[in-house]
CSV table of C-alpha atoms in Angstrom, one decimal:
chain,number,residue,atom,x,y,z
A,1,MET,CA,8.5,-25.0,-6.9
A,2,SER,CA,11.7,-23.7,-5.5
A,3,ALA,CA,13.9,-26.0,-3.4
A,4,ALA,CA,13.4,-23.6,-0.5
A,5,LYS,CA,9.5,-24.5,-0.5
A,6,LYS,CA,10.4,-28.4,-0.1
A,7,ARG,CA,11.9,-27.8,3.2
A,8,PRO,CA,10.1,-29.5,6.3
A,9,THR,CA,8.4,-26.9,8.7
A,10,THR,CA,9.5,-26.4,12.2
A,11,GLY,CA,6.9,-24.5,13.3
A,12,THR,CA,3.2,-25.2,14.4
A,13,LYS,CA,1.5,-23.7,11.6
A,14,PRO,CA,1.0,-24.8,7.7
A,15,PRO,CA,3.4,-22.3,6.1
A,16,GLU,CA,1.1,-21.7,3.4
A,17,ALA,CA,-1.5,-20.0,5.8
A,18,THR,CA,1.2,-17.2,6.1
A,19,GLN,CA,1.5,-16.5,2.2
A,20,PRO,CA,0.3,-12.9,1.4
A,21,SER,CA,-2.3,-13.2,-1.4
A,22,ARG,CA,-1.6,-12.2,-4.7
A,23,HIS,CA,-3.7,-11.3,-7.6
A,24,ASP,CA,-2.9,-10.9,-11.1
A,25,THR,CA,-5.9,-8.6,-12.2
A,26,PRO,CA,-6.0,-4.9,-11.7
A,27,VAL,CA,-6.6,-3.4,-8.2
A,28,ASP,CA,-9.4,-0.9,-9.0
A,29,THR,CA,-11.8,-3.8,-7.3
A,30,PRO,CA,-9.6,-4.8,-4.1
A,31,ALA,CA,-9.3,-8.3,-3.0
A,32,VAL,CA,-9.8,-9.1,0.6
A,33,GLY,CA,-6.7,-10.4,2.6
A,34,GLU,CA,-5.8,-11.1,5.9
A,35,SER,CA,-2.8,-10.5,8.3
A,36,ALA,CA,-1.1,-13.7,8.9
A,37,PRO,CA,-2.2,-14.4,12.8
A,38,LEU,CA,-0.1,-15.7,15.6
A,39,PRO,CA,0.4,-19.6,15.9
A,40,VAL,CA,-2.2,-21.7,17.6
A,41,ARG,CA,-0.7,-24.0,20.0
A,42,ASN,CA,-0.9,-27.5,19.2
A,43,THR,CA,-0.5,-29.9,21.8
A,44,ASP,CA,0.9,-32.7,20.0
A,45,THR,CA,4.0,-30.8,18.7
A,46,PRO,CA,6.7,-29.2,20.5
A,47,TRP,CA,6.7,-25.3,20.5
A,48,ALA,CA,8.9,-23.2,18.7
A,49,ALA,CA,12.4,-25.1,18.2
A,50,GLY,CA,14.4,-21.9,17.8
A,51,PRO,CA,15.9,-20.0,15.1
A,52,GLU,CA,18.5,-22.7,14.2
A,53,GLY,CA,16.0,-24.0,11.4
A,54,ALA,CA,15.3,-20.9,9.7
A,55,LEU,CA,19.3,-19.9,9.9
A,56,GLY,CA,20.1,-23.7,8.2
A,57,GLN,CA,17.5,-22.7,5.5
A,58,LEU,CA,18.8,-19.3,5.1
A,59,ARG,CA,22.4,-20.6,4.4
A,60,ALA,CA,21.7,-23.7,2.4
A,61,LEU,CA,20.3,-21.7,-0.5
A,62,GLU,CA,21.3,-18.3,-2.0
A,63,THR,CA,18.3,-17.2,-3.8
A,64,LEU,CA,16.4,-14.1,-2.7
A,65,GLU,CA,13.2,-15.9,-2.5
A,66,SER,CA,14.8,-18.3,-0.1
A,67,THR,CA,16.2,-15.6,2.1
A,68,TYR,CA,12.8,-14.2,2.5
A,69,ASP,CA,11.5,-17.4,3.3
A,70,ALA,CA,13.9,-18.3,5.9
A,71,TRP,CA,13.0,-14.6,7.1
A,72,ALA,CA,9.3,-15.7,7.3
A,73,GLU,CA,9.9,-18.8,9.3
A,74,LEU,CA,12.2,-16.8,11.5
A,75,LYS,CA,9.2,-14.7,12.3
A,76,ARG,CA,6.7,-17.3,13.0
A,77,GLU,CA,9.0,-19.2,15.5
A,78,HIS,CA,9.5,-16.0,17.1
A,79,ALA,CA,5.9,-15.6,17.3
A,80,ALA,CA,5.4,-18.9,18.6
A,81,SER,CA,8.0,-18.5,21.3
A,82,VAL,CA,6.4,-15.2,22.5
A,83,ILE,CA,3.2,-17.0,23.2
A,84,GLN,CA,4.8,-19.7,24.7
A,85,PHE,CA,6.5,-17.8,27.2
A,86,ARG,CA,3.5,-15.6,27.6
A,87,GLU,CA,1.2,-18.7,28.6
A,88,GLU,CA,3.9,-20.3,31.0
A,89,GLN,CA,4.0,-16.9,32.8
A,90,ALA,CA,0.4,-16.5,33.0
A,91,ARG,CA,-0.1,-20.3,34.3
A,92,LEU,CA,2.7,-19.7,37.0
A,93,THR,CA,0.7,-16.4,38.0
A,94,GLN,CA,-2.6,-18.5,38.1
A,95,GLN,CA,-0.7,-21.1,40.2
A,96,GLY,CA,0.0,-18.5,42.6
A,97,SER,CA,-3.2,-16.8,42.9
A,98,PHE,CA,-4.7,-20.3,43.2
A,99,LEU,CA,-2.6,-21.2,46.1
A,100,LEU,CA,-3.2,-18.2,48.0
A,101,GLY,CA,-6.7,-18.5,47.8
A,102,ALA,CA,-6.7,-21.8,49.2
A,103,VAL,CA,-4.6,-21.1,51.9
A,104,ARG,CA,-7.2,-18.4,52.7
A,105,ALA,CA,-10.0,-20.6,51.9
A,106,ALA,CA,-8.3,-22.9,54.9
A,107,GLY,CA,-7.8,-20.2,57.3
A,108,MET,CA,-3.9,-20.3,57.3
A,109,ASP,CA,-3.3,-16.7,56.2
A,110,ALA,CA,-3.0,-14.6,59.4
A,111,ASN,CA,-4.6,-11.9,57.6
A,112,SER,CA,-7.8,-13.9,56.9
A,113,THR,CA,-11.2,-13.0,58.1
A,114,THR,CA,-12.7,-16.2,57.4
A,115,PRO,CA,-12.7,-18.5,60.5
A,116,GLY,CA,-11.0,-21.8,60.4
A,117,LEU,CA,-7.3,-23.2,60.9
A,118,GLN,CA,-5.2,-20.6,62.3
A,119,PRO,CA,-1.4,-20.4,61.0
A,120,GLN,CA,0.6,-22.9,62.6
A,121,GLY,CA,4.3,-24.1,62.0
A,122,ALA,CA,3.5,-26.6,59.3
A,123,ALA,CA,0.9,-24.5,57.4
A,124,SER,CA,3.2,-21.4,57.2
A,125,ASP,CA,6.2,-23.8,56.1
A,126,PHE,CA,4.2,-25.1,53.3
A,127,LEU,CA,3.0,-21.5,52.2
A,128,ARG,CA,6.5,-20.1,52.0
A,129,ASP,CA,7.8,-23.2,50.3
A,130,ALA,CA,5.4,-23.1,47.7
A,131,GLU,CA,6.0,-19.2,47.3
A,132,ALA,CA,9.5,-19.9,46.6
A,133,LYS,CA,9.3,-22.7,44.7
A,134,LEU,CA,6.9,-20.4,42.4
A,135,ALA,CA,9.2,-17.7,42.5
A,136,ARG,CA,12.3,-19.9,41.2
A,137,ALA,CA,9.9,-21.3,38.5
A,138,ARG,CA,9.1,-17.2,37.5
A,139,ASP,CA,13.0,-16.5,37.4
A,140,ALA,CA,13.7,-19.6,35.3
A,141,VAL,CA,11.3,-18.7,32.6
A,142,SER,CA,12.4,-15.1,32.8
A,143,GLN,CA,15.8,-16.1,32.0
A,144,ARG,CA,14.9,-18.8,29.6
A,145,GLU,CA,12.8,-15.8,27.5
A,146,ALA,CA,15.7,-13.5,27.9
A,147,GLU,CA,18.2,-16.0,26.4
A,148,SER,CA,15.5,-17.3,23.7
A,149,GLU,CA,15.0,-13.6,23.0
A,150,ALA,CA,18.6,-12.9,22.7
A,151,ARG,CA,18.9,-15.7,20.1
A,152,TYR,CA,16.1,-14.7,17.7
A,153,GLN,CA,17.3,-11.3,17.5
A,154,ALA,CA,20.8,-12.5,16.6
A,155,ALA,CA,19.1,-14.4,13.9
A,156,PHE,CA,17.4,-11.7,13.1
A,157,THR,CA,20.2,-9.4,12.5
A,158,GLU,CA,22.0,-12.0,10.4
A,159,VAL,CA,19.1,-12.8,8.1
A,160,ARG,CA,18.9,-9.0,7.4
A,161,ALA,CA,22.3,-8.7,6.8
A,162,THR,CA,22.2,-11.3,4.7
A,163,LEU,CA,19.3,-10.2,2.3
A,164,LEU,CA,20.9,-6.6,2.1
A,165,ASP,CA,24.4,-8.7,0.8
A,166,ARG,CA,22.8,-10.8,-1.6
A,167,VAL,CA,20.6,-7.6,-2.8
A,168,ARG,CA,23.8,-5.7,-3.6
A,169,ARG,CA,25.7,-9.0,-5.2
A,170,TYR,CA,22.7,-9.6,-7.4
A,171,LEU,CA,22.9,-5.8,-8.4
A,172,GLN,CA,26.5,-6.2,-9.6
A,173,ARG,CA,25.8,-9.2,-11.5
A,174,SER,CA,22.4,-7.9,-13.2
A,175,HIS,CA,20.5,-4.8,-13.5
A,176,PRO,CA,16.2,-4.4,-13.6
A,177,HIS,CA,15.2,-3.8,-17.0
A,178,LEU,CA,12.4,-1.3,-17.4
A,179,THR,CA,9.8,-0.7,-20.3
A,180,LEU,CA,8.3,2.9,-19.9
A,181,LEU,CA,5.2,3.1,-21.9
A,182,LEU,CA,3.7,6.6,-22.8
A,183,ARG,CA,0.0,7.4,-22.9
A,184,ARG,CA,-1.3,10.8,-23.7
A,185,VAL,CA,-4.3,12.3,-22.4
A,186,GLY,CA,-4.3,15.5,-24.6
A,187,ALA,CA,-1.5,18.0,-25.8
A,188,GLU,CA,0.1,18.7,-22.3
A,189,ARG,CA,-0.9,15.7,-20.4
A,190,SER,CA,0.2,12.2,-20.2
A,191,ILE,CA,-0.1,8.9,-18.2
A,192,LEU,CA,3.1,6.6,-17.6
A,193,HIS,CA,3.1,2.9,-17.0
A,194,VAL,CA,6.2,0.8,-16.5
A,195,ALA,CA,5.7,-3.1,-17.3
A,196,ARG,CA,5.2,-5.5,-14.8
A,197,VAL,CA,8.7,-6.6,-13.8
A,198,GLN,CA,9.1,-10.1,-11.9
A,199,PRO,CA,9.7,-10.4,-8.1
A,200,ASP,CA,13.4,-10.5,-8.1
A,201,GLU,CA,13.5,-7.3,-10.1
A,202,ALA,CA,11.3,-6.0,-7.9
A,203,VAL,CA,13.5,-6.3,-4.7
A,204,LEU,CA,16.1,-5.2,-6.8
A,205,LEU,CA,14.3,-2.1,-8.3
A,206,CYS,CA,13.5,-1.1,-4.4
A,207,TYR,CA,16.6,-1.3,-3.2
A,208,LEU,CA,18.2,0.6,-6.5
A,209,LEU,CA,15.9,3.2,-5.8
A,210,THR,CA,15.7,3.5,-2.3
A,211,GLN,CA,18.6,2.0,-0.7
A,212,ARG,CA,16.5,-0.4,1.3
A,213,VAL,CA,14.9,-3.8,0.8
A,214,PRO,CA,11.0,-4.6,1.0
A,215,SER,CA,9.9,-6.4,4.4
A,216,ARG,CA,8.4,-8.9,2.0
A,217,TYR,CA,9.3,-10.9,-1.3
A,218,GLY,CA,5.9,-10.6,-3.0
A,219,PHE,CA,5.3,-6.9,-1.7
A,220,LEU,CA,4.8,-5.3,-5.0
A,221,PHE,CA,2.0,-8.2,-6.0
A,222,ASP,CA,-0.2,-8.1,-2.8
A,223,ASP,CA,-3.1,-6.4,-3.4
A,224,SER,CA,-5.2,-7.7,-0.7
A,225,THR,CA,-7.2,-5.3,1.7
A,226,GLU,CA,-8.9,-5.9,5.2
A,227,ASP,CA,-11.7,-4.0,4.2
A,228,LEU,CA,-13.7,-4.0,1.2
A,229,SER,CA,-14.7,-0.5,1.4
A,230,LEU,CA,-11.1,0.6,1.3
A,231,PRO,CA,-8.4,0.1,-1.5
A,232,PRO,CA,-5.3,-1.9,-0.4
A,233,ALA,CA,-3.3,-0.2,2.2
A,234,PRO,CA,0.2,0.9,1.4
A,235,LEU,CA,2.0,-0.5,4.2
A,236,TYR,CA,2.5,-3.3,6.1
A,237,ALA,CA,2.1,-3.8,10.1
A,238,GLU,CA,5.5,-4.2,11.0
A,239,GLU,CA,9.0,-2.6,11.0
A,240,SER,CA,7.7,-0.3,13.8
A,241,VAL,CA,4.4,0.7,11.9
A,242,PRO,CA,1.5,0.1,14.1
A,243,SER,CA,-1.7,-1.4,12.8
A,244,ASP,CA,-3.7,1.8,12.6
A,245,ALA,CA,-1.0,3.6,10.5
A,246,VAL,CA,-0.9,1.6,7.6
A,247,ARG,CA,-2.7,4.2,5.5
A,248,PRO,CA,-0.6,7.3,5.7
A,249,ASP,CA,-1.2,10.4,3.3
A,250,ALA,CA,1.6,10.9,0.7
A,251,PRO,CA,3.7,13.3,3.3
A,252,GLY,CA,3.1,10.6,5.9
A,253,LEU,CA,4.6,7.8,3.4
A,254,LEU,CA,7.6,9.9,3.0
A,255,ARG,CA,8.2,10.1,6.6
A,256,VAL,CA,7.8,6.4,6.8
A,257,ILE,CA,10.3,5.9,4.2
A,258,ASP,CA,12.9,8.4,5.5
A,259,ALA,CA,12.7,7.1,9.1
A,260,SER,CA,13.3,3.2,7.9
A,261,ALA,CA,17.0,2.4,7.8
A,262,ASP,CA,17.3,-0.9,6.3
A,263,VAL,CA,13.9,-2.4,5.4
A,264,LEU,CA,10.5,-0.9,4.2
A,265,PRO,CA,7.2,-2.3,5.1
A,266,LEU,CA,6.0,-1.5,1.4
A,267,LYS,CA,2.8,-2.9,-0.3
A,268,GLY,CA,1.9,-2.6,-3.7
A,269,PHE,CA,4.4,0.2,-5.0
A,270,ILE,CA,7.8,1.2,-5.3
A,271,PRO,CA,8.9,4.9,-4.3
A,272,LEU,CA,11.3,7.0,-5.7
A,273,ARG,CA,12.3,10.5,-5.8
A,274,VAL,CA,12.9,12.8,-8.7
A,275,PRO,CA,15.2,15.9,-8.5
A,276,ARG,CA,13.6,19.3,-9.9
A,277,PRO,CA,15.6,21.6,-12.0
A,278,GLY,CA,15.7,24.4,-9.7
A,279,GLY,CA,16.4,22.3,-6.4
A,280,GLY,CA,14.6,19.8,-4.4
A,281,GLU,CA,12.7,16.8,-5.3
A,282,ASP,CA,9.4,15.4,-6.2
A,283,PHE,CA,7.9,12.1,-4.6
A,284,PHE,CA,6.8,9.6,-7.3
A,285,ARG,CA,5.8,6.0,-6.8
A,286,LEU,CA,5.3,2.9,-9.0
A,287,LEU,CA,1.7,1.6,-8.2
A,288,GLN,CA,1.3,-1.9,-9.3
A,289,ARG,CA,-2.0,-2.5,-11.4
A,290,GLY,CA,-2.2,-6.0,-13.1
A,291,ALA,CA,0.0,-6.1,-15.9
A,292,VAL,CA,1.9,-2.4,-15.4
A,293,MET,CA,2.8,-0.1,-12.6
A,294,GLU,CA,1.3,3.0,-13.2
A,295,VAL,CA,3.4,6.1,-12.4
A,296,GLU,CA,2.0,8.6,-9.5
A,297,ILE,CA,3.4,11.8,-8.1
A,298,ALA,CA,2.5,12.8,-4.8
A,299,ASP,CA,0.0,16.3,-5.0
A,300,GLY,CA,-1.0,17.4,-1.5
A,301,PRO,CA,-2.2,14.4,0.6
A,302,ASP,CA,-3.0,12.7,-2.3
A,303,PHE,CA,-1.1,11.0,-5.4
A,304,ARG,CA,-2.4,11.7,-9.0
A,305,SER,CA,-1.6,9.7,-12.2
A,306,ILE,CA,-2.0,12.3,-14.9
A,307,LEU,CA,1.1,14.2,-15.3
A,308,THR,CA,2.2,17.3,-16.9
A,309,ARG,CA,4.1,17.1,-19.9
A,310,GLU,CA,7.3,18.6,-17.8
A,311,GLU,CA,6.6,16.0,-14.8
A,312,SER,CA,6.5,13.0,-17.2
A,313,GLU,CA,9.7,14.1,-19.2
A,314,ARG,CA,11.3,14.6,-16.1
A,315,PHE,CA,10.7,11.2,-14.9
A,316,ALA,CA,11.6,9.6,-17.9
A,317,GLY,CA,15.0,11.6,-17.8
A,318,HIS,CA,15.5,10.1,-14.3
A,319,LEU,CA,15.1,6.7,-15.5
A,320,LEU,CA,17.4,7.6,-18.5
A,321,ARG,CA,20.2,8.8,-16.4
A,322,LEU,CA,20.0,5.2,-14.3
A,323,LYS,CA,20.3,3.7,-17.3
A,324,LEU,CA,23.3,5.8,-18.7
A,325,GLU,CA,24.8,4.9,-15.3
A,326,GLU,CA,24.2,1.3,-16.2
A,327,ARG,CA,22.1,0.7,-13.3
A,328,ILE,CA,19.2,0.0,-15.1
A,329,GLY,CA,18.0,-1.5,-18.3
A,330,LEU,CA,15.3,1.0,-19.9
A,331,ASP,CA,13.2,0.8,-23.2
A,332,ILE,CA,10.8,3.9,-24.1
A,333,GLU,CA,7.8,3.2,-26.0
A,334,ALA,CA,5.2,5.6,-26.8
A,335,GLY,CA,1.6,4.6,-27.2
């Protein structure tokens, strides 16, 4: 167990409940997974303690996994903070509505048609004083909410910048090593596999090929699905991707990648572009399938894994260029 996993939790939810499910079996029969829900309020413990705990964890260790752990902790704390302020505003709104209803029921409201007490000096003063107190309470909550959100956004900025910096420094010291496996399908067709890489290598490879980091540490090995009738979605519902847009077609997936600045909410694959001899590029992806990643090429709205001889040679040549540029290690094996 890494040092990052021994930290005391500062949120209201056990950290293991938010870990994405991982499976080492092929994804032909997808597993069921659930997105991490928002924290549930626990009245025995305080609400989110702020971003300081996650930032302390971020600065204490410099591994990629601990950086992602700190980021996940920050997301949980932020979600708890959002719930806290939402509930506090709802409580004040309910209190104001109850007060107004009570005043009307007592006949102290000048606009009330209910017989009873008529507005008097003391009653009017009571109503005005109560409304003023509620307005001040709402303003105070709004101010605290704005200050809290500013702290969290600053913390998110620091985490993302730290992650990018660490990935770049890792790539200066070590390169991902790939083993490309050729499987012939007739004389002019083939299937390409890339041997499974470790989680650190997956993060580094994603950045090396896209200049962006994945949004989760175990992104490549997550084969969970919210619906047994569907294969795992290729995107997480985060980084501006709504929950109803996690299954785009191949062109839509490329648009999401192009629109992302620093972070990609990828799930189960690594994308890359391979230049064509006459200009332009082809969109490939390394789709995780148990012990290997299968090379697929975008073909219209879908992807296909059976490549032409020219496509497979061009893909292998692209990896070979990266090796000659000393950006990756590479072995090529024919099956």
